[in-house]
Amino acid sequence: VQLQASGGGLVQAGDSLRLSCAASALTFNSVTITWFRQAPGKEREFLAGIRWNGGNLYYTDSVKGRFTISRDIAKTTVYLQMNSLKAEDTAVYYCAAARGLIASTVRHRGRYDYWGQGTLVTVSS
């Protein structure tokens, strides 16, 4: 299983950015694909997740209304659209995948079996 995260870069506060997570060699039955991020000196935190079959969406409160997760089934890719970026959004962003999660466990990073390599987002103020 491979997850390839991309789309990070250097932007200014208020800008938008779209991250991509391309999944391969993954059986998508019961899979949830999720975005986490890790800022320097901080723990990796859950941002948003999407259940591949059914499209159920999960968000952490701090990004609701600014970040949108979506998927392209044909491209087996999950996106994270990030709007109104702030300096505190600066972090390495990771996508992860797991099977068999229920809603209450989607945000628990220990539940994820597969991780992408991370893509750096830097927001200058």
JSON list of C-alpha atoms in Angstrom, two decimals, residues 2-109:
[
{"chain": "A", "resi": 2, "resn": "GLN", "atom": "CA", "xyz": [1.31, 3.41, -0.93]},
{"chain": "A", "resi": 3, "resn": "LEU", "atom": "CA", "xyz": [0.02, 6.84, -0.04]},
{"chain": "A", "resi": 4, "resn": "GLN", "atom": "CA", "xyz": [1.64, 9.74, -1.83]},
{"chain": "A", "resi": 5, "resn": "ALA", "atom": "CA", "xyz": [0.96, 13.17, -0.37]},
{"chain": "A", "resi": 6, "resn": "SER", "atom": "CA", "xyz": [1.65, 16.27, -2.42]},
{"chain": "A", "resi": 7, "resn": "GLY", "atom": "CA", "xyz": [0.65, 19.87, -2.90]},
{"chain": "A", "resi": 8, "resn": "GLY", "atom": "CA", "xyz": [2.41, 21.57, -0.02]},
{"chain": "A", "resi": 9, "resn": "GLY", "atom": "CA", "xyz": [4.35, 24.77, -0.41]},
{"chain": "A", "resi": 10, "resn": "LEU", "atom": "CA", "xyz": [4.96, 28.30, 0.80]},
{"chain": "A", "resi": 11, "resn": "VAL", "atom": "CA", "xyz": [1.93, 30.58, 0.79]},
{"chain": "A", "resi": 12, "resn": "GLN", "atom": "CA", "xyz": [0.84, 33.79, 2.45]},
{"chain": "A", "resi": 13, "resn": "ALA", "atom": "CA", "xyz": [-1.77, 34.13, 5.14]},
{"chain": "A", "resi": 14, "resn": "GLY", "atom": "CA", "xyz": [-5.22, 34.17, 3.61]},
{"chain": "A", "resi": 15, "resn": "ASP", "atom": "CA", "xyz": [-4.21, 32.07, 0.62]},
{"chain": "A", "resi": 16, "resn": "SER", "atom": "CA", "xyz": [-5.60, 28.68, -0.34]},
{"chain": "A", "resi": 17, "resn": "LEU", "atom": "CA", "xyz": [-3.87, 25.40, -1.04]},
{"chain": "A", "resi": 18, "resn": "ARG", "atom": "CA", "xyz": [-5.04, 21.98, -2.11]},
{"chain": "A", "resi": 19, "resn": "LEU", "atom": "CA", "xyz": [-3.25, 18.87, -0.93]},
{"chain": "A", "resi": 20, "resn": "SER", "atom": "CA", "xyz": [-3.54, 15.53, -2.68]},
{"chain": "A", "resi": 21, "resn": "CYS", "atom": "CA", "xyz": [-3.14, 12.00, -1.37]},
{"chain": "A", "resi": 22, "resn": "ALA", "atom": "CA", "xyz": [-2.85, 9.42, -4.11]},
{"chain": "A", "resi": 23, "resn": "ALA", "atom": "CA", "xyz": [-3.53, 5.88, -2.92]},
{"chain": "A", "resi": 24, "resn": "SER", "atom": "CA", "xyz": [-2.34, 2.76, -4.68]},
{"chain": "A", "resi": 25, "resn": "ALA", "atom": "CA", "xyz": [-2.40, -0.97, -4.03]},
{"chain": "A", "resi": 26, "resn": "LEU", "atom": "CA", "xyz": [-5.13, -0.38, -1.51]},
{"chain": "A", "resi": 27, "resn": "THR", "atom": "CA", "xyz": [-8.36, -2.31, -1.28]},
{"chain": "A", "resi": 28, "resn": "PHE", "atom": "CA", "xyz": [-10.87, 0.41, -0.60]},
{"chain": "A", "resi": 29, "resn": "ASN", "atom": "CA", "xyz": [-13.49, -1.66, 1.13]},
{"chain": "A", "resi": 30, "resn": "SER", "atom": "CA", "xyz": [-14.16, -0.16, 4.58]},
{"chain": "A", "resi": 31, "resn": "VAL", "atom": "CA", "xyz": [-11.23, 2.24, 4.21]},
{"chain": "A", "resi": 32, "resn": "THR", "atom": "CA", "xyz": [-11.07, 5.66, 5.79]},
{"chain": "A", "resi": 33, "resn": "ILE", "atom": "CA", "xyz": [-8.45, 8.08, 4.51]},
{"chain": "A", "resi": 34, "resn": "THR", "atom": "CA", "xyz": [-7.54, 10.95, 6.78]},
{"chain": "A", "resi": 35, "resn": "TRP", "atom": "CA", "xyz": [-5.36, 14.03, 6.92]},
{"chain": "A", "resi": 36, "resn": "PHE", "atom": "CA", "xyz": [-3.23, 14.75, 9.96]},
{"chain": "A", "resi": 37, "resn": "ARG", "atom": "CA", "xyz": [-0.65, 17.47, 10.51]},
{"chain": "A", "resi": 38, "resn": "GLN", "atom": "CA", "xyz": [2.31, 17.94, 12.76]},
{"chain": "A", "resi": 39, "resn": "ALA", "atom": "CA", "xyz": [3.76, 21.32, 13.62]},
{"chain": "A", "resi": 40, "resn": "PRO", "atom": "CA", "xyz": [7.26, 21.65, 15.09]},
{"chain": "A", "resi": 41, "resn": "GLY", "atom": "CA", "xyz": [7.30, 20.61, 18.72]},
{"chain": "A", "resi": 42, "resn": "LYS", "atom": "CA", "xyz": [3.68, 19.47, 18.66]},
{"chain": "A", "resi": 43, "resn": "GLU", "atom": "CA", "xyz": [1.89, 16.18, 18.42]},
{"chain": "A", "resi": 44, "resn": "ARG", "atom": "CA", "xyz": [0.41, 14.95, 15.19]},
{"chain": "A", "resi": 45, "resn": "GLU", "atom": "CA", "xyz": [-3.21, 16.07, 15.11]},
{"chain": "A", "resi": 46, "resn": "PHE", "atom": "CA", "xyz": [-6.27, 14.88, 13.24]},
{"chain": "A", "resi": 47, "resn": "LEU", "atom": "CA", "xyz": [-7.76, 17.28, 10.71]},
{"chain": "A", "resi": 48, "resn": "ALA", "atom": "CA", "xyz": [-10.28, 15.55, 8.46]},
{"chain": "A", "resi": 49, "resn": "GLY", "atom": "CA", "xyz": [-11.23, 12.09, 7.26]},
{"chain": "A", "resi": 50, "resn": "ILE", "atom": "CA", "xyz": [-13.40, 10.52, 4.60]},
{"chain": "A", "resi": 51, "resn": "ARG", "atom": "CA", "xyz": [-14.81, 7.03, 4.40]},
{"chain": "A", "resi": 52, "resn": "TRP", "atom": "CA", "xyz": [-14.11, 5.75, 0.92]},
{"chain": "A", "resi": 53, "resn": "ASN", "atom": "CA", "xyz": [-17.38, 3.85, 0.52]},
{"chain": "A", "resi": 54, "resn": "GLY", "atom": "CA", "xyz": [-20.23, 6.17, 1.37]},
{"chain": "A", "resi": 55, "resn": "GLY", "atom": "CA", "xyz": [-18.24, 9.36, 1.64]},
{"chain": "A", "resi": 56, "resn": "ASN", "atom": "CA", "xyz": [-18.85, 10.01, 5.34]},
{"chain": "A", "resi": 57, "resn": "LEU", "atom": "CA", "xyz": [-16.90, 13.07, 6.38]},
{"chain": "A", "resi": 58, "resn": "TYR", "atom": "CA", "xyz": [-15.18, 13.83, 9.66]},
{"chain": "A", "resi": 59, "resn": "TYR", "atom": "CA", "xyz": [-13.57, 17.11, 10.74]},
{"chain": "A", "resi": 60, "resn": "THR", "atom": "CA", "xyz": [-11.89, 18.50, 13.77]},
{"chain": "A", "resi": 61, "resn": "ASP", "atom": "CA", "xyz": [-13.62, 21.64, 15.01]},
{"chain": "A", "resi": 62, "resn": "SER", "atom": "CA", "xyz": [-10.64, 23.91, 14.43]},
{"chain": "A", "resi": 63, "resn": "VAL", "atom": "CA", "xyz": [-10.74, 23.48, 10.63]},
{"chain": "A", "resi": 64, "resn": "LYS", "atom": "CA", "xyz": [-14.48, 23.23, 10.00]},
{"chain": "A", "resi": 65, "resn": "GLY", "atom": "CA", "xyz": [-15.50, 25.84, 7.49]},
{"chain": "A", "resi": 66, "resn": "ARG", "atom": "CA", "xyz": [-11.92, 26.40, 6.25]},
{"chain": "A", "resi": 67, "resn": "PHE", "atom": "CA", "xyz": [-10.80, 22.92, 5.19]},
{"chain": "A", "resi": 68, "resn": "THR", "atom": "CA", "xyz": [-12.72, 20.52, 2.96]},
{"chain": "A", "resi": 69, "resn": "ILE", "atom": "CA", "xyz": [-11.89, 16.88, 2.37]},
{"chain": "A", "resi": 70, "resn": "SER", "atom": "CA", "xyz": [-13.04, 15.11, -0.77]},
{"chain": "A", "resi": 71, "resn": "ARG", "atom": "CA", "xyz": [-12.18, 12.13, -2.92]},
{"chain": "A", "resi": 72, "resn": "ASP", "atom": "CA", "xyz": [-11.94, 11.28, -6.60]},
{"chain": "A", "resi": 73, "resn": "ILE", "atom": "CA", "xyz": [-12.87, 7.63, -6.90]},
{"chain": "A", "resi": 74, "resn": "ALA", "atom": "CA", "xyz": [-11.53, 7.23, -10.43]},
{"chain": "A", "resi": 75, "resn": "LYS", "atom": "CA", "xyz": [-8.16, 8.69, -9.47]},
{"chain": "A", "resi": 76, "resn": "THR", "atom": "CA", "xyz": [-8.10, 6.96, -6.05]},
{"chain": "A", "resi": 77, "resn": "THR", "atom": "CA", "xyz": [-7.07, 10.31, -4.63]},
{"chain": "A", "resi": 78, "resn": "VAL", "atom": "CA", "xyz": [-8.19, 12.22, -1.57]},
{"chain": "A", "resi": 79, "resn": "TYR", "atom": "CA", "xyz": [-7.90, 15.99, -1.45]},
{"chain": "A", "resi": 80, "resn": "LEU", "atom": "CA", "xyz": [-7.72, 18.54, 1.32]},
{"chain": "A", "resi": 81, "resn": "GLN", "atom": "CA", "xyz": [-8.77, 21.99, 0.21]},
{"chain": "A", "resi": 82, "resn": "MET", "atom": "CA", "xyz": [-7.46, 24.55, 2.66]},
{"chain": "A", "resi": 83, "resn": "ASN", "atom": "CA", "xyz": [-8.75, 28.10, 2.55]},
{"chain": "A", "resi": 84, "resn": "SER", "atom": "CA", "xyz": [-7.99, 31.23, 4.57]},
{"chain": "A", "resi": 85, "resn": "LEU", "atom": "CA", "xyz": [-4.69, 29.78, 5.69]},
{"chain": "A", "resi": 86, "resn": "LYS", "atom": "CA", "xyz": [-3.11, 31.13, 8.84]},
{"chain": "A", "resi": 87, "resn": "ALA", "atom": "CA", "xyz": [0.45, 31.11, 10.13]},
{"chain": "A", "resi": 88, "resn": "GLU", "atom": "CA", "xyz": [-0.58, 28.50, 12.69]},
{"chain": "A", "resi": 89, "resn": "ASP", "atom": "CA", "xyz": [-1.48, 26.11, 9.87]},
{"chain": "A", "resi": 90, "resn": "THR", "atom": "CA", "xyz": [2.24, 25.73, 9.17]},
{"chain": "A", "resi": 91, "resn": "ALA", "atom": "CA", "xyz": [3.05, 22.05, 9.57]},
{"chain": "A", "resi": 92, "resn": "VAL", "atom": "CA", "xyz": [3.90, 18.84, 7.78]},
{"chain": "A", "resi": 93, "resn": "TYR", "atom": "CA", "xyz": [0.66, 17.35, 6.50]},
{"chain": "A", "resi": 94, "resn": "TYR", "atom": "CA", "xyz": [0.24, 13.59, 6.33]},
{"chain": "A", "resi": 95, "resn": "CYS", "atom": "CA", "xyz": [-2.41, 11.39, 4.85]},
{"chain": "A", "resi": 96, "resn": "ALA", "atom": "CA", "xyz": [-3.16, 8.03, 6.40]},
{"chain": "A", "resi": 97, "resn": "ALA", "atom": "CA", "xyz": [-5.42, 5.07, 5.74]},
{"chain": "A", "resi": 98, "resn": "ALA", "atom": "CA", "xyz": [-7.07, 2.45, 7.87]},
{"chain": "A", "resi": 99, "resn": "ARG", "atom": "CA", "xyz": [-9.79, -0.14, 7.60]},
{"chain": "A", "resi": 100, "resn": "GLY", "atom": "CA", "xyz": [-12.72, -0.80, 9.83]},
{"chain": "A", "resi": 101, "resn": "LEU", "atom": "CA", "xyz": [-12.79, 2.46, 11.71]},
{"chain": "A", "resi": 102, "resn": "ILE", "atom": "CA", "xyz": [-15.92, 3.71, 13.40]},
{"chain": "A", "resi": 103, "resn": "ALA", "atom": "CA", "xyz": [-16.73, 7.37, 13.80]},
{"chain": "A", "resi": 104, "resn": "SER", "atom": "CA", "xyz": [-15.35, 7.57, 17.32]},
{"chain": "A", "resi": 105, "resn": "THR", "atom": "CA", "xyz": [-11.93, 6.23, 16.29]},
{"chain": "A", "resi": 106, "resn": "VAL", "atom": "CA", "xyz": [-11.29, 8.17, 13.08]},
{"chain": "A", "resi": 107, "resn": "ARG", "atom": "CA", "xyz": [-9.26, 10.84, 14.85]},
{"chain": "A", "resi": 108, "resn": "HIS", "atom": "CA", "xyz": [-6.97, 8.40, 16.68]},
{"chain": "A", "resi": 109, "resn": "ARG", "atom": "CA", "xyz": [-3.64, 8.31, 14.86]}
]
